[in-house]
mmCIF file of C-alpha atoms in Angstrom:
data_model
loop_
_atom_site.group_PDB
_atom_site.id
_atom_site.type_symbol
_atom_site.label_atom_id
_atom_site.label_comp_id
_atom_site.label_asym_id
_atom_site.label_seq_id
_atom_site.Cartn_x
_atom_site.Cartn_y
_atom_site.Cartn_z
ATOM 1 C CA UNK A 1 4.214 -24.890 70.207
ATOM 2 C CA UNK A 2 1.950 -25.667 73.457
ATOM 3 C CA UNK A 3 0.782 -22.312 75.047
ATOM 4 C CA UNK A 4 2.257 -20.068 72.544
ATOM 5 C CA UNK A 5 -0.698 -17.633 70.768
ATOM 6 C CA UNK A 6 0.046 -15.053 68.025
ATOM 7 C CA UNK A 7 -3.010 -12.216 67.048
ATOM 8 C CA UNK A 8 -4.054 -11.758 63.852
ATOM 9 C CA UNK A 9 -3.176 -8.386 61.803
ATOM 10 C CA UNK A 10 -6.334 -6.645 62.766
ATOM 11 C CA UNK A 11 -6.324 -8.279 66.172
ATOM 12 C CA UNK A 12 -5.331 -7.155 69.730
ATOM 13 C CA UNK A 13 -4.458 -10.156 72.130
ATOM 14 C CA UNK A 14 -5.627 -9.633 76.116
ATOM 15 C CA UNK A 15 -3.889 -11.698 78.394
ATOM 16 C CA UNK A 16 -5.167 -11.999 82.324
ATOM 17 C CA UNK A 17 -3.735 -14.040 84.986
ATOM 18 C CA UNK A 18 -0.234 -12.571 85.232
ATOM 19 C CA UNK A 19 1.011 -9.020 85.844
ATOM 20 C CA UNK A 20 -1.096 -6.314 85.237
ATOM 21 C CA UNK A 21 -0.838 -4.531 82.170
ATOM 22 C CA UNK A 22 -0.501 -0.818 81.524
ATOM 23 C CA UNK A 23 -1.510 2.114 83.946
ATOM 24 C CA UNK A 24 -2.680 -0.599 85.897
ATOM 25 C CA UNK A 25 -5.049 -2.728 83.453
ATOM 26 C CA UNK A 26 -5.990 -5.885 84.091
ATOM 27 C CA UNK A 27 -4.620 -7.564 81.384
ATOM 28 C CA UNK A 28 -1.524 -7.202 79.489
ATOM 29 C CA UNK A 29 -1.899 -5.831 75.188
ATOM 30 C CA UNK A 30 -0.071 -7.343 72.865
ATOM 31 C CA UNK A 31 -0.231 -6.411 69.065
ATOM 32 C CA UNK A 32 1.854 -7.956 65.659
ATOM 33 C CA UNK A 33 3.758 -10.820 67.643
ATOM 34 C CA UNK A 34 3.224 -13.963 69.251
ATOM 35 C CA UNK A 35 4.208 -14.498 73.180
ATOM 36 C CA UNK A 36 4.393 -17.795 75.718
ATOM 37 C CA UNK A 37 1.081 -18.064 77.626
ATOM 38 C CA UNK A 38 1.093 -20.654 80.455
ATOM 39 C CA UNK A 39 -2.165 -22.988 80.070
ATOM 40 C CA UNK A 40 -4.863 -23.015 83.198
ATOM 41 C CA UNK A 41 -2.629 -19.843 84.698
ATOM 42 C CA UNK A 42 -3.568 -17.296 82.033
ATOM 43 C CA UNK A 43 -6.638 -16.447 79.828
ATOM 44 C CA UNK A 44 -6.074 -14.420 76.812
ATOM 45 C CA UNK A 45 -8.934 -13.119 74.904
ATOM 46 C CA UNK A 46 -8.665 -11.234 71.160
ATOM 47 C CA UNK A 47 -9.943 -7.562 70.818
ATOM 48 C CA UNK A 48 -10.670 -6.914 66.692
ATOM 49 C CA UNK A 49 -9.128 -3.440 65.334
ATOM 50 C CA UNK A 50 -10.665 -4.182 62.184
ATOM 51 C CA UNK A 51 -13.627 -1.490 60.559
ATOM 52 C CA UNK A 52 -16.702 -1.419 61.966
ATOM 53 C CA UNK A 53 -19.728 0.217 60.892
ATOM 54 C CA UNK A 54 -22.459 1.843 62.659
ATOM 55 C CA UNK A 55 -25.845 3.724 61.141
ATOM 56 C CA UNK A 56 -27.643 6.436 61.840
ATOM 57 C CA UNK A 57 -31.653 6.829 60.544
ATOM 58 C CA UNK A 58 -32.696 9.865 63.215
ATOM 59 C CA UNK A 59 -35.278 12.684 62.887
ATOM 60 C CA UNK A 60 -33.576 16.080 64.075
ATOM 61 C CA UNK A 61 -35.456 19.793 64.276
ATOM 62 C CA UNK A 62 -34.059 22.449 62.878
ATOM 63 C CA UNK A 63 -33.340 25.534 63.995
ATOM 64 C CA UNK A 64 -36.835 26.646 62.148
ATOM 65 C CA UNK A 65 -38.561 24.051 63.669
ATOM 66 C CA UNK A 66 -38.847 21.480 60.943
ATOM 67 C CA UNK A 67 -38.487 17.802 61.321
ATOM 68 C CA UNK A 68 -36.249 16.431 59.192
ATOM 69 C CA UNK A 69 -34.777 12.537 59.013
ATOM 70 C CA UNK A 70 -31.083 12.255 58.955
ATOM 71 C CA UNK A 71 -29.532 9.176 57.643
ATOM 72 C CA UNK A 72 -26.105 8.668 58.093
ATOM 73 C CA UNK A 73 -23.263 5.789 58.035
ATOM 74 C CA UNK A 74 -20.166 6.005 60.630
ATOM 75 C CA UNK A 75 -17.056 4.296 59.910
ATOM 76 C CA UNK A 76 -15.004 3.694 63.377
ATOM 77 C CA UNK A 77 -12.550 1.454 64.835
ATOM 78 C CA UNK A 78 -10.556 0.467 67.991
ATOM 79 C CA UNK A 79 -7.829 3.006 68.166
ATOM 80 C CA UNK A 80 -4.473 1.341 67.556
ATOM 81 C CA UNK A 81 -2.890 2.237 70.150
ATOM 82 C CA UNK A 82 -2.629 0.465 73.676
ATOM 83 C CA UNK A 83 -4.609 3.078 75.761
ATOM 84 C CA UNK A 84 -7.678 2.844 73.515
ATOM 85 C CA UNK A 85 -7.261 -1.077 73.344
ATOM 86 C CA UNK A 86 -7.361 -1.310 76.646
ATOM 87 C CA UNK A 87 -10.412 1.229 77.270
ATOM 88 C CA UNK A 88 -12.361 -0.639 74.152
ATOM 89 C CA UNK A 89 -11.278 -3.721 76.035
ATOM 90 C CA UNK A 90 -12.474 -3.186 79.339
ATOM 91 C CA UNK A 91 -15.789 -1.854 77.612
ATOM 92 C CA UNK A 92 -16.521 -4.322 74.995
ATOM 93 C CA UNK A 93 -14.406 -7.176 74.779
ATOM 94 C CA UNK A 94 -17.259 -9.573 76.160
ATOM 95 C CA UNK A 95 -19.627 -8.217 73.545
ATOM 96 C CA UNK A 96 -18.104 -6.661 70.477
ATOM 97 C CA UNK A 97 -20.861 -5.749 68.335
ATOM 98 C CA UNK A 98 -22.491 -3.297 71.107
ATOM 99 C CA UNK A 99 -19.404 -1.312 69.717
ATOM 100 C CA UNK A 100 -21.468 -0.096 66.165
ATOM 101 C CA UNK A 101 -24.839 0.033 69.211
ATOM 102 C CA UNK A 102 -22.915 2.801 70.992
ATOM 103 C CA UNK A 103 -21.603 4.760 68.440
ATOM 104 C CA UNK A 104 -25.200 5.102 66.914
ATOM 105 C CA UNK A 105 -26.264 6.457 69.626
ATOM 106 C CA UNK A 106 -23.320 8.739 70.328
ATOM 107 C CA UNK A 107 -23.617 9.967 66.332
ATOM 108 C CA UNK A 108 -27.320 10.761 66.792
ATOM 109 C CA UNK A 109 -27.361 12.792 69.407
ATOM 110 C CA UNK A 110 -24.596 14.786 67.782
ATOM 111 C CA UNK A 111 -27.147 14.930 65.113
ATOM 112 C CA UNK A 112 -29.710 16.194 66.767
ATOM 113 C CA UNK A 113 -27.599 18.973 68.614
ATOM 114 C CA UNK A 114 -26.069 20.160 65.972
ATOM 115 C CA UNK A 115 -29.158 20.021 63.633
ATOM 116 C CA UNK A 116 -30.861 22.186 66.037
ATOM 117 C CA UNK A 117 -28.439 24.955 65.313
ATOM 118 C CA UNK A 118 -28.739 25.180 61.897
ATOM 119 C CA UNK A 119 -31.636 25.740 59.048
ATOM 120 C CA UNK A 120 -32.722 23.778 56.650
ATOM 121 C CA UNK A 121 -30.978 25.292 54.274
ATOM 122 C CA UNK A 122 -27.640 25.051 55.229
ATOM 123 C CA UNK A 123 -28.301 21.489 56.323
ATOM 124 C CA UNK A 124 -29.142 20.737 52.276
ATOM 125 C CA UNK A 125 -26.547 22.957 50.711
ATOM 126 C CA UNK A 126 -23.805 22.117 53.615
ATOM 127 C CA UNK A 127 -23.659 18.597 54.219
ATOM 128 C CA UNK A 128 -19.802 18.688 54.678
ATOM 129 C CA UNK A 129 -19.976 21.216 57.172
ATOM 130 C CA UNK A 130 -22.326 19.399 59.114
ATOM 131 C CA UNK A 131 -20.392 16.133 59.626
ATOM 132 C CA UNK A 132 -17.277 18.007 60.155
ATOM 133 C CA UNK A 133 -19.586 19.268 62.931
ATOM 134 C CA UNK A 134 -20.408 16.348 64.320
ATOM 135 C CA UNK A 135 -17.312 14.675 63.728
ATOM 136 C CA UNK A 136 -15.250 17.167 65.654
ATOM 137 C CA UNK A 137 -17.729 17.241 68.350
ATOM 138 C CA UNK A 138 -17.669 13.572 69.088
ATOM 139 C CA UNK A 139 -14.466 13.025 68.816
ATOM 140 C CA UNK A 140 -13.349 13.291 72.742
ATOM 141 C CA UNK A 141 -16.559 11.001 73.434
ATOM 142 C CA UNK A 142 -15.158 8.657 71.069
ATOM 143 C CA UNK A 143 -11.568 8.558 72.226
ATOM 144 C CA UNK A 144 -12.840 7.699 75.763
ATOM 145 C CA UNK A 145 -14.118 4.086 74.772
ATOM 146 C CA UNK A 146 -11.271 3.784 72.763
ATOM 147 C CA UNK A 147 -12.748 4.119 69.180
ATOM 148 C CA UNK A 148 -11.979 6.147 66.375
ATOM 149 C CA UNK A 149 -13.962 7.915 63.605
ATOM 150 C CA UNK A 150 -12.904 7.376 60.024
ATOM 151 C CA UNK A 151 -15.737 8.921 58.304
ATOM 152 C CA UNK A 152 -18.761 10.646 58.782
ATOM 153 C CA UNK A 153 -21.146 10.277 55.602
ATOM 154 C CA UNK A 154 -24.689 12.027 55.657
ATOM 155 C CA UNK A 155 -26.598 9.428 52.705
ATOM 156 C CA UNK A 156 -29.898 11.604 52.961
ATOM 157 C CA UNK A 157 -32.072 14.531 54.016
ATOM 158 C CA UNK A 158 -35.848 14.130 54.597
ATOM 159 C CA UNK A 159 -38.286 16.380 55.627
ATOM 160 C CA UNK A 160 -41.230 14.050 55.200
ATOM 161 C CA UNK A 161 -44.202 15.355 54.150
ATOM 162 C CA UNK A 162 -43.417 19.072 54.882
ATOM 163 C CA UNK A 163 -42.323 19.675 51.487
ATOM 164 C CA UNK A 164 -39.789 22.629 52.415
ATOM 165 C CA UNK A 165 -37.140 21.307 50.949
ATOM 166 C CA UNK A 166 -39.325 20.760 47.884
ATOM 167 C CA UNK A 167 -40.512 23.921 47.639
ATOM 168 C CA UNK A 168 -36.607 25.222 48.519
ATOM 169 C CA UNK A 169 -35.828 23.584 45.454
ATOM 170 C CA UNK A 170 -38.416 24.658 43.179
ATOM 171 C CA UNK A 171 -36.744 27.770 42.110
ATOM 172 C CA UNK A 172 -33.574 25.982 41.473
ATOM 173 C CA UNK A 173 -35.670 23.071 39.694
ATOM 174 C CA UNK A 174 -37.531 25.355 37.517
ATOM 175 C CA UNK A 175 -34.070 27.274 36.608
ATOM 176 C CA UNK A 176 -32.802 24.081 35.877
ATOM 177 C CA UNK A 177 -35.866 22.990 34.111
ATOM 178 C CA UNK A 178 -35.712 26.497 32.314
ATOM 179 C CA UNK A 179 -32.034 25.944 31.051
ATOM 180 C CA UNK A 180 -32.779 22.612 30.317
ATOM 181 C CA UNK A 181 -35.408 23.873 27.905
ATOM 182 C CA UNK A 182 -33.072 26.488 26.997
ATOM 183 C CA UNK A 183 -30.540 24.056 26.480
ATOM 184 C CA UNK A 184 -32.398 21.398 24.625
ATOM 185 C CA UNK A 185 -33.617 24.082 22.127
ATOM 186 C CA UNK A 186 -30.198 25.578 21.709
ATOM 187 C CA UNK A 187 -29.742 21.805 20.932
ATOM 188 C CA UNK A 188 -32.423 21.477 18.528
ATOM 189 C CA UNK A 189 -31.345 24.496 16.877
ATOM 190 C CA UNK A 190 -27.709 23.688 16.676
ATOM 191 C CA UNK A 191 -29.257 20.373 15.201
ATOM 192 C CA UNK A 192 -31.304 21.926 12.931
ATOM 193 C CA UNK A 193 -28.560 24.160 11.627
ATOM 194 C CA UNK A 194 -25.727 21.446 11.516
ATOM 195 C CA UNK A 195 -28.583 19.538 9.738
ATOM 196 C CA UNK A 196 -29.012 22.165 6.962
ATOM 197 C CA UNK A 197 -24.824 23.055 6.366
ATOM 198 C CA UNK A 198 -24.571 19.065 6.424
ATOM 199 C CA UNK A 199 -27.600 19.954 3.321
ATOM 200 C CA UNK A 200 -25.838 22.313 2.177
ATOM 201 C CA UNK A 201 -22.189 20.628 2.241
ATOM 202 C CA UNK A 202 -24.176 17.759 0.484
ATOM 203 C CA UNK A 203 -25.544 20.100 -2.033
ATOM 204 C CA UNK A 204 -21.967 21.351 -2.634
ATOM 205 C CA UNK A 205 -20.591 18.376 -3.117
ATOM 206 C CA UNK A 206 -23.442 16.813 -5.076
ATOM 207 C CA UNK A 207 -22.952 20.236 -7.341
ATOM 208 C CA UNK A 208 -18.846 20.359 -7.056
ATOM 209 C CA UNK A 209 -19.186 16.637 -8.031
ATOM 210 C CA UNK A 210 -21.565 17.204 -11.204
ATOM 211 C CA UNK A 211 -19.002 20.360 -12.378
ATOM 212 C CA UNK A 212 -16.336 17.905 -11.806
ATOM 213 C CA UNK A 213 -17.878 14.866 -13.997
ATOM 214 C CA UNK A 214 -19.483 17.415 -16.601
ATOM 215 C CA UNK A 215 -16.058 18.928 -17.680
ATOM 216 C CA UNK A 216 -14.257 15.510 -17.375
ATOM 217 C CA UNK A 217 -16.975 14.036 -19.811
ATOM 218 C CA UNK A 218 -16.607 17.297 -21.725
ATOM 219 C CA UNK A 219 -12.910 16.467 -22.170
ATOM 220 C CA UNK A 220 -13.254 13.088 -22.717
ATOM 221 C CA UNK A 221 -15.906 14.065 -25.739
ATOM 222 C CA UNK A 222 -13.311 16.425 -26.838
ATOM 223 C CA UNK A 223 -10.808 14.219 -26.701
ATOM 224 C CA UNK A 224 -12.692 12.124 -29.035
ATOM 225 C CA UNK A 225 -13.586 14.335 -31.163
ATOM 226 C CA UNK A 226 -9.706 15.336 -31.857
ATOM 227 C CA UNK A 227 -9.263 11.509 -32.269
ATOM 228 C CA UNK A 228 -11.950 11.120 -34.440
ATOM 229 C CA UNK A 229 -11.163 14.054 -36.663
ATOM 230 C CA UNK A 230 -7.387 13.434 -36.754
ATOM 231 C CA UNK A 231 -7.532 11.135 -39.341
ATOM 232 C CA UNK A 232 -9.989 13.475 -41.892
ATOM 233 C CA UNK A 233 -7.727 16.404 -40.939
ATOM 234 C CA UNK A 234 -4.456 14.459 -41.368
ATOM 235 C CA UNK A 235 -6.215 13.168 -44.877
ATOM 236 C CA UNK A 236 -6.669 16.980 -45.637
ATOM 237 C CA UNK A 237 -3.796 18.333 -45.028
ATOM 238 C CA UNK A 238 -1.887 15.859 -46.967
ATOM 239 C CA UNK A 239 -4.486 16.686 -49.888
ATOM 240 C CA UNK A 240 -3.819 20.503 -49.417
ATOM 241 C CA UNK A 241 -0.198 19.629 -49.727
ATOM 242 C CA UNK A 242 -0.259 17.226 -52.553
ATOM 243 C CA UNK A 243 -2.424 20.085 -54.206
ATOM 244 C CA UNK A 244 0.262 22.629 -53.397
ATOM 245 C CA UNK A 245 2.598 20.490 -54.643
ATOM 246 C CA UNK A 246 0.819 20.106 -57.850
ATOM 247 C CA UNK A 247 -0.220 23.662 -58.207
ATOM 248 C CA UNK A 248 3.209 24.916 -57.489
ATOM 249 C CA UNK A 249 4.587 22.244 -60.580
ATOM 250 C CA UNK A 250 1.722 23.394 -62.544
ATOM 251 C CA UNK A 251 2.886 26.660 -62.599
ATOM 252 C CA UNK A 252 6.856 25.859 -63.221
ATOM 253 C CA UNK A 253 5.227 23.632 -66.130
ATOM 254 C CA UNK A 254 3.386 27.016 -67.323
ATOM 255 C CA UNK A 255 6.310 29.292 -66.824
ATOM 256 C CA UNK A 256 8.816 27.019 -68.533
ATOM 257 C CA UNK A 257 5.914 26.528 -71.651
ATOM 258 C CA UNK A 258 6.080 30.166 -71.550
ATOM 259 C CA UNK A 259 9.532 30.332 -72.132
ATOM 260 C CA UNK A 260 9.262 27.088 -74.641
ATOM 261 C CA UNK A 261 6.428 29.659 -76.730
ATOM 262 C CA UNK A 262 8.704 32.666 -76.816
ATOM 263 C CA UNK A 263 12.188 30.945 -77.869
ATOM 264 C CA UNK A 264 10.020 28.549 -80.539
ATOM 265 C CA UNK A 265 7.702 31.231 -81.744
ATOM 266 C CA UNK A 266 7.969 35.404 -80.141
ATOM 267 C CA UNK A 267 11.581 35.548 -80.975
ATOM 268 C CA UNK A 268 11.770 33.937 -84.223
ATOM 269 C CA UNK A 269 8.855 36.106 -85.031
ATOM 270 C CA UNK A 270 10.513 39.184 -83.910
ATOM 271 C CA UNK A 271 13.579 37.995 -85.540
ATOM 272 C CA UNK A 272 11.674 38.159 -88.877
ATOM 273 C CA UNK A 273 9.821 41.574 -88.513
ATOM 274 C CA UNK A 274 13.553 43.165 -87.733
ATOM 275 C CA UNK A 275 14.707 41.323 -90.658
ATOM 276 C CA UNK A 276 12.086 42.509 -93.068
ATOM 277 C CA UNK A 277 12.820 45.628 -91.510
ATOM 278 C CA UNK A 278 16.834 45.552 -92.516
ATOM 279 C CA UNK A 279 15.932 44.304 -96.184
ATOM 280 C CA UNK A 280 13.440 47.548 -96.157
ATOM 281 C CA UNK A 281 15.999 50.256 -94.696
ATOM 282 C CA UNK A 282 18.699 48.858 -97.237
ATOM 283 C CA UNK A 283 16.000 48.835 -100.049
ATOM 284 C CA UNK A 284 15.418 52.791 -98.893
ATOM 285 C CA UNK A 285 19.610 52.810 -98.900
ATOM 286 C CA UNK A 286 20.013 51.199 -102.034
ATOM 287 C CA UNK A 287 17.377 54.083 -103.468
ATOM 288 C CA UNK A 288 19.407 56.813 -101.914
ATOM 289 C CA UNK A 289 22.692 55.431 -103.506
ATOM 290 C CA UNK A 290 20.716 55.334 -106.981
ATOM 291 C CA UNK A 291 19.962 58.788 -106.004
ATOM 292 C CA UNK A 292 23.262 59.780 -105.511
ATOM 293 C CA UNK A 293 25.157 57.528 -108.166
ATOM 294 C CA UNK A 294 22.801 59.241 -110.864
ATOM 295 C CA UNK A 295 24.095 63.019 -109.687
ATOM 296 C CA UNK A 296 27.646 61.436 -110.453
ATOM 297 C CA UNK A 297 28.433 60.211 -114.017
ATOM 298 C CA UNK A 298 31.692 59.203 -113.413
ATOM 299 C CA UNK A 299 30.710 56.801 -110.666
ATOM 300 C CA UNK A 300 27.103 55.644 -111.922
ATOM 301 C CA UNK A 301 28.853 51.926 -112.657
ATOM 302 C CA UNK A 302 30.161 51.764 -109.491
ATOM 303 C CA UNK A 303 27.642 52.685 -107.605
ATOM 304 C CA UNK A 304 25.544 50.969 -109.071
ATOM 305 C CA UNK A 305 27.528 47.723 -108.920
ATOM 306 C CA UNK A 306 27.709 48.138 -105.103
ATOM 307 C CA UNK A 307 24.329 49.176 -104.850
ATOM 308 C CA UNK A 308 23.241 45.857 -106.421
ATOM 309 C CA UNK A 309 25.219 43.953 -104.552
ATOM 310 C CA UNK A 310 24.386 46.261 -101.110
ATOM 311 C CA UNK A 311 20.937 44.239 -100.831
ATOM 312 C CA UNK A 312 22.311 40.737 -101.283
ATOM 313 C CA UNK A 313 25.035 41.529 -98.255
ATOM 314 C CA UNK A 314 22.363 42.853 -95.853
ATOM 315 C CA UNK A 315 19.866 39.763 -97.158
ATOM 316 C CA UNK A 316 22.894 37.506 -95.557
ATOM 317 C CA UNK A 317 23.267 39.609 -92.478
ATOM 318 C CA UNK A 318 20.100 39.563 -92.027
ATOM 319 C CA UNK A 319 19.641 35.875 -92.742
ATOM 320 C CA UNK A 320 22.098 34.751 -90.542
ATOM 321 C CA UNK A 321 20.275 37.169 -87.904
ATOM 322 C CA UNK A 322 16.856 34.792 -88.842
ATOM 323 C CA UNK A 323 19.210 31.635 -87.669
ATOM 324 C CA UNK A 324 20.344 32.741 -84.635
ATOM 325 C CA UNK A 325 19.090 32.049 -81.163
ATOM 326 C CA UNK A 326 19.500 35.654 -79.932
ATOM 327 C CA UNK A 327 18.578 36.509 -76.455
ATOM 328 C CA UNK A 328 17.311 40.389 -77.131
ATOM 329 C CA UNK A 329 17.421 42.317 -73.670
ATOM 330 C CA UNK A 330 15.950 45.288 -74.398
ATOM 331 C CA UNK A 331 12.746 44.181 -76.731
ATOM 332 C CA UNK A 332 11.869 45.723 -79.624
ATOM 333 C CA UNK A 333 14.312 48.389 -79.368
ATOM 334 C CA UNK A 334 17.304 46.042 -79.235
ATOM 335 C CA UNK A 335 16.125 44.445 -81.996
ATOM 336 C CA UNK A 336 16.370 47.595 -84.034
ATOM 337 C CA UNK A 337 19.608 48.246 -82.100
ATOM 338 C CA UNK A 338 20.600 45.204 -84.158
ATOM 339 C CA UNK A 339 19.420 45.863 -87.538
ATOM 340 C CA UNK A 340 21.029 49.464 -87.457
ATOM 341 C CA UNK A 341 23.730 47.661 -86.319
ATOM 342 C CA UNK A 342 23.199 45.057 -89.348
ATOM 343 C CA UNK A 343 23.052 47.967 -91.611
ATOM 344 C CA UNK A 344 26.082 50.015 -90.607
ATOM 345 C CA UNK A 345 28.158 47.456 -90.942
ATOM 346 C CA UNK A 346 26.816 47.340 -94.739
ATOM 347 C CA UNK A 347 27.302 50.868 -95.608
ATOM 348 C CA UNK A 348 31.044 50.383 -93.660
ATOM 349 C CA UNK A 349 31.634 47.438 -95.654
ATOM 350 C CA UNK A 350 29.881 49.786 -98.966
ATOM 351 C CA UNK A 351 32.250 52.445 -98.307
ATOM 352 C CA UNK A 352 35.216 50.609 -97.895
ATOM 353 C CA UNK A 353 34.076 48.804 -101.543
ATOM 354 C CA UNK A 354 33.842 52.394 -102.657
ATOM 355 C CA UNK A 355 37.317 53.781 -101.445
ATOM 356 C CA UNK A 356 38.869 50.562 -102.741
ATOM 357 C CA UNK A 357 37.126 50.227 -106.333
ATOM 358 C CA UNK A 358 37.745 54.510 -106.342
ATOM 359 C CA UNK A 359 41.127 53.864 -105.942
ATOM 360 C CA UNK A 360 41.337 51.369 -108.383
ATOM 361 C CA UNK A 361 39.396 53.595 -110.728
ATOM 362 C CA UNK A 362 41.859 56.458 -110.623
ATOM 363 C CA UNK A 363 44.721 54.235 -111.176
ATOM 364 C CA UNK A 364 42.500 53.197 -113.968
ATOM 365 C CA UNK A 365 42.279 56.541 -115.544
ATOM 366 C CA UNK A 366 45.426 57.395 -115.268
ATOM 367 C CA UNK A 367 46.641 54.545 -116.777
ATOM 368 C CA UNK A 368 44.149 55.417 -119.123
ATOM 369 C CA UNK A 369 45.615 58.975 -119.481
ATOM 370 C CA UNK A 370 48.900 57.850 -119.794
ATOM 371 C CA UNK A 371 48.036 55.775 -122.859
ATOM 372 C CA UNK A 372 46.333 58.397 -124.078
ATOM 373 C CA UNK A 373 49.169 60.539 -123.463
ATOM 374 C CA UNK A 374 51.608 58.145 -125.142
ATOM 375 C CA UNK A 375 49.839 57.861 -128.167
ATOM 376 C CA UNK A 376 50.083 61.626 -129.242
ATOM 377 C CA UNK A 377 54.237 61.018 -128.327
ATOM 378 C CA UNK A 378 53.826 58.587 -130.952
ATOM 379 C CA UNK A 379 52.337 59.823 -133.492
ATOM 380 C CA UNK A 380 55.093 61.861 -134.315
ATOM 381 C CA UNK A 381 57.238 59.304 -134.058
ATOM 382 C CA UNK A 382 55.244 57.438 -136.852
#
């Protein structure tokens, strides 16, 4: 629209001509709007609130009397509100840039008061404190053109060719250049020793390793060696039991040939000695009865009847003895057990023979002496 202006954001529009602005200005502020300004009857000019920057390059004495060159960088701006707008206005609104020109100069003579009460040494190790200093103390100057300090940066110290500050610093550079030393051979050793345990970690494991393949190739041989000798041993053992077997049938084979030798030839032997043995002791018998049948006249036929046939009965007996498959217990003596068995029974059966032919014998007689007896009776009857 025709005659209506609007400031930028970091702008302050001045407008002369009309009423008079505040605390009697001679223009009227007007910030973050737009407003109606009548063509030919007012003039409005534009004030910038944006940052400036002003610097400082100044050679100060201290309080020792050494030179030293101050460099510094001010960051400042027109205050936002309309009292320092209109003082910046009034002061540099027809040439803007003698705004960073003025505060240069303001900052440096700052400098070079407060400089002057301090030494060099707190000027090095107290920077802060120095444009705190300065800040604070050119502060009301500023305010009264309307500008503002941001920030107050000191960039560098210089004392030239003096070489205090140098020489301030030696100590500190050759403590630092001593613990730097200190600290590069604490380094090297630190390398040196985490170079040797890495060694020595490598050595382990190189060692650990070797252990590790050695008894893995150790049971890998041994395994092999099982495998290889488990068919030999296999092989052997079945030998050793087949051989075993053998043996053991070998030895049933002897013990029944054994018992094959003494039923076919021992006890058929045996059973002959006992049974010469009988026909002897009833030889010796038949003797005795001789013996005895000669002290007796009466009975010398009969005993001598049974005495031949005594021989002949134990001869069976003892025959029949030969025959038999007799399982003797007791050895030798239970073969004799049998022949004394063989021959009882003969002299039981002899004396039975004896009672039976004795008894027929005394009938005998006395039938004989009753015949005897009759014949006298008859005699006189004749």
């Amino acid at each position: 629209m025709f005659g209506y202006r609007v400031p930028a954001p970091d702008q302050a529009m001045l407008i002369s001509g009309g009423k008079r602005g505040l605390s009697g200005a001679p223009f009227r502020v007007v910030t973050g709007h737009g407003t109606f300004v009548l063509p030919v009857f007012r003039k409005v000019r534009f004030l910038t609130l944006a940052m400036c920057e002003a610097e400082v390059a100044e050679t100060c004495v201290t309080k020792q009397g050494i030179a030293l060159t101050v460099r510094a960088v001010i960051a400042f701006k027109v205050g936002n509100d309309t009292e320092s707008i209109v003082n910046a206005g009034q002061r540099f609104l027809s040439d803007q840039d003698q705004m960073s020109v003025l505060t240069g100069r303001i900052f440096a003579g700052h400098l070079r008061a407060i400089i002057g009460s301090m030494t060099v040494e707190e000027i090095v190790t107290e920077r802060q404190k120095l444009a705190t200093e300065v800040l604070d103390t050119s502060k009301a100057e500023m305010a009264k053109i309307g500008l503002i300090v941001d920030s107050l940066q000191i960039q560098s110290i210089d004392d030239g060719d003096t070489g205090y500050i140098a020489a301030m610093s030696a100590p500190h550079r050759a403590a630092i250049q001593r613990q730097a030393q200190i600290a590069q051979a604490q380094a090297a050793q630190a390398a040196a020793e985490a170079e040797q345990e890495s060694a020595r970690q490598q050595a382990e494991y190189a060692r650990q390793t070797a252990v590790v393949k050695a008894q893995y190739n150790a049971e890998v041989d041994q395994a092999q060696a099982q495998a290889a000798q488990a068919g030999p041993l296999a092989q052997a053992h079945a030998q050793q039991e087949v051989l075993a077997a053998q043996t053991e049938l070998a030895q049933r084979a002897a013990e029944l040939r054994q018992q094959q030798l003494v039923a076919e030839i021992v006890k058929p032997a045996e059973a002959e000695a006992e049974r010469i043995r009988v026909v002897a002791l009833a030889e010796a018998e038949r003797m005795k009865i001789q013996a005895e049948a000669a002290a007796s006249h009466d009975r010398v036929a009969l005993d001598r009847m049974l005495i031949d046939q005594l021989p002949q009965i134990v001869k069976e007996a003892a025959g029949g003895l030969a025959g038999a498959n007799v399982n003797v217990l007791n050895g030798t003596d239970g073969l004799g057990e049998i022949a004394a068995g063989l021959v009882s029974q003969g002299l039981t059966i002899l004396d039975s023979v004896r009672q039976g032919l004795g008894t027929q014998g005394m009938g005998t007689q006395q039938g004989r002496a009753d015949r005897s007896g009759e014949r006298p009776g008859l005699e006189p009857g004749e």
